[in-house]
Amino acid sequence: MRAFRRLLGRYHRLAATAVAALAAACAVVALRPETASVTVLVAAKNLSGGVLTARDVTTAAFRPGTVPDGALRPGVPVAGKVLAGPARRGEPITDVRLLGPGLLAAHGPGTVATPVRVADSEAARLLSPGDVVNVLAASATWESAVPARVVAEGVTVLAGLGDRSDHGALVVLATTAEQAVRLASAQAGGHLSITIGPRG
């Protein structure tokens, strides 16, 4: 009987020790700091695209593994750069959202960003980044009998700069260098208009 009591007492002591160890482990886990976060630049408000200012962006912390590839970190200058399309408040700003090498990389070698002014600003308002358009040139005077002609076919819209006036709206297109020359020549001597085709 004594042997049984000694065995039972030993069991109780082992059980108490195990419970104490488990409680200590839980306390350590509870006191452990949260996983380190990654701070990136995000839109400070809903943005429509166009030239960014310092007040258009702020910082936000994300858990590791949830940060988009190419997300810009604090300290990267963005003021004066062009956001290629709308962004919601809190959306991370990535390199491919800004007009530049990152955005052009998706369009293949030899692609250049070509700003053009579309005569009809309301038509330009219909455009979104990724739209495929044909650009037509017409004479600046109604008296001319020369019909409109296509000067760039199947080019992709990179950004609308939000610069709308009585003289039209500025749009940035992904073109070849040859198309850029034709567009510049056509723009110098007439008005540009667009037709919108299906996306590729």
C-alpha atoms as one frame of an Amber mdcrd trajectory, in Angstrom:
protein
   0.000   0.000   0.000   2.856   2.360   0.859   4.477   1.613  -2.487   1.230
   2.497  -4.233   0.999   5.794  -2.342   4.603   6.661  -3.198   3.898   5.898
  -6.866   0.734   7.996  -6.799   2.586  10.892  -5.155   5.327  10.714  -7.762
   2.683  10.798 -10.512   1.067  13.882  -8.984   4.422  15.662  -8.776   5.195
  14.842 -12.421   1.754  16.052 -13.497   2.170  19.293 -11.538   5.588  19.859
 -13.105   4.170  19.301 -16.599   1.303  21.726 -15.974   3.726  24.360 -14.678
   5.977  23.935 -17.726   2.993  24.258 -20.061   1.854  27.426 -18.303   5.342
  28.908 -18.607   5.461  28.083 -22.319   2.084  29.746 -22.882   3.291  32.847
 -21.050   6.382  33.057 -23.267   4.255  32.775 -26.412   1.872  35.447 -25.128
   4.751  37.828 -24.427   6.505  37.183 -27.744   6.362  40.293 -29.979   4.310
  40.122 -33.163   6.009  39.171 -36.398   7.925  42.090 -37.896   5.977  44.092
 -40.461   7.055  45.595 -43.787   6.348  49.282 -44.415   5.501  50.382 -47.965
   4.054  53.398 -49.749   0.293  53.390 -50.316  -2.249  55.786 -51.780  -3.252
  58.320 -49.129  -6.656  58.781 -50.787  -8.543  57.611 -53.846  -6.412  58.658
 -56.816  -7.570  59.034 -60.400  -4.104  58.739 -61.917  -1.790  61.399 -63.246
   1.073  63.322 -61.682   1.629  62.470 -58.012   2.393  64.882 -55.194   3.948
  64.072 -51.832   0.500  64.345 -50.209  -0.924  61.646 -52.493   0.994  58.873
 -50.720   1.519  57.711 -47.162   2.959  54.622 -45.471   1.322  51.463 -44.179
   2.624  48.298 -42.527   1.924  44.860 -44.008   2.667  41.376 -42.754   5.569
  39.661 -44.526   4.268  37.602 -47.411   1.364  39.964 -48.125   3.397  42.762
 -49.721   2.980  42.944 -53.532   6.090  42.501 -55.660   7.657  45.829 -56.551
   5.948  47.751 -53.737   7.773  51.032 -53.152   9.389  51.583 -49.765   9.529
  54.832 -47.771  12.218  57.140 -49.086  11.584  56.355 -52.752  10.753  59.707
 -54.426   7.322  59.644 -56.084   6.418  63.344 -56.247   6.264  64.384 -59.896
   5.974  60.827 -61.189   2.933  59.679 -63.132   0.499  57.132 -61.731  -0.700
  55.149 -64.735  -4.259  54.625 -63.518  -6.689  54.943 -60.613  -5.703  53.658
 -57.170  -7.852  53.172 -54.085  -6.935  54.641 -50.700  -4.565  52.237 -48.954
  -3.501  50.456 -52.156   0.262  49.778 -52.279   2.086  51.755 -54.955   4.213
  49.408 -57.065   6.824  50.099 -59.713   4.560  48.959 -62.561   1.874  51.469
 -61.555   4.202  54.375 -62.323   5.074  55.578 -65.780   8.653  54.495 -66.389
  10.815  51.450 -67.116   8.725  49.194 -64.879   5.534  50.040 -66.731   7.133
  49.794 -70.177   8.779  46.443 -69.414   5.483  44.640 -69.968   5.274  45.951
 -73.540   8.456  44.490 -74.932  11.769  45.941 -76.103  11.716  49.072 -78.226
   8.564  50.441 -76.595   8.516  54.119 -75.687   6.019  56.197 -73.726   4.511
  58.771 -76.074   2.341  61.622 -74.753  -0.273  62.861 -77.219  -3.062  65.394
 -76.910  -6.436  64.050 -77.998  -8.662  66.834 -79.307 -11.858  65.498 -77.704
 -11.264  65.548 -73.945 -14.584  63.795 -73.274 -13.514  60.901 -75.499 -10.198
  60.742 -73.645 -12.125  60.482 -70.376 -13.410  57.075 -71.533  -9.892  55.654
 -71.675  -8.308  53.446 -69.026  -4.771  52.053 -68.823  -4.598  48.918 -70.943
  -7.113  50.084 -73.554  -6.033  49.539 -77.147  -6.665  52.461 -79.491  -6.120
  53.650 -83.021  -5.005  57.267 -83.349  -6.282  59.308 -86.266  -5.056  62.685
 -87.470  -7.200  65.305 -89.179  -6.527  68.806 -90.391  -6.831  71.589 -87.844
  -9.096  73.564 -90.204 -12.578  72.574 -91.294 -11.920  73.945 -94.768  -9.440
  71.199 -95.569 -10.822  68.389 -97.693  -8.097  65.959 -96.634  -9.729  62.992
 -94.844  -8.533  61.791 -91.462  -5.838  59.138 -91.571  -4.620  56.519 -89.112
  -1.177  57.431 -87.773  -0.861  54.780 -85.040  -2.765  51.519 -84.952  -3.294
  49.130 -82.040  -1.353  51.102 -79.426  -1.924  50.646 -75.691  -2.937  53.397
 -73.289  -0.439  53.714 -70.443  -1.988  56.627 -68.586  -4.310  59.574 -68.763
  -2.601  62.544 -67.153  -5.785  64.311 -66.119  -4.672  67.389 -68.070  -7.915
  68.393 -69.796  -8.573  71.763 -71.385 -10.197  73.396 -74.390  -7.257  72.055
 -76.370  -7.979  68.421 -75.507  -6.614  65.900 -73.040  -3.141  64.492 -72.605
  -2.821  60.702 -72.904   0.328  58.559 -72.724   0.570  55.677 -75.201   2.945
  52.732 -75.544   4.317  53.032 -79.075   7.314  52.192 -81.164   9.838  54.938
 -81.872   8.562  55.125 -85.461   4.964  55.565 -84.305   6.093  58.274 -81.890
   7.620  60.237 -84.781   4.437  59.926 -86.858   2.295  61.028 -83.921   4.481
  64.061 -83.249   4.330  65.108 -86.902   0.567  64.624 -87.082   0.000  66.510
 -83.839   2.033  69.470 -85.043  -0.153  69.950 -88.106  -3.611  68.867 -86.991
  -5.914  67.343 -84.410  -5.721  63.816 -83.054  -8.704  61.605 -82.312  -9.060
  57.998 -81.211 -11.076  54.876 -81.784 -11.151  52.259 -79.028 -10.694  48.607
 -79.905 -10.881  45.366 -77.915  -8.130  44.704 -75.417  -5.479  42.215 -76.434
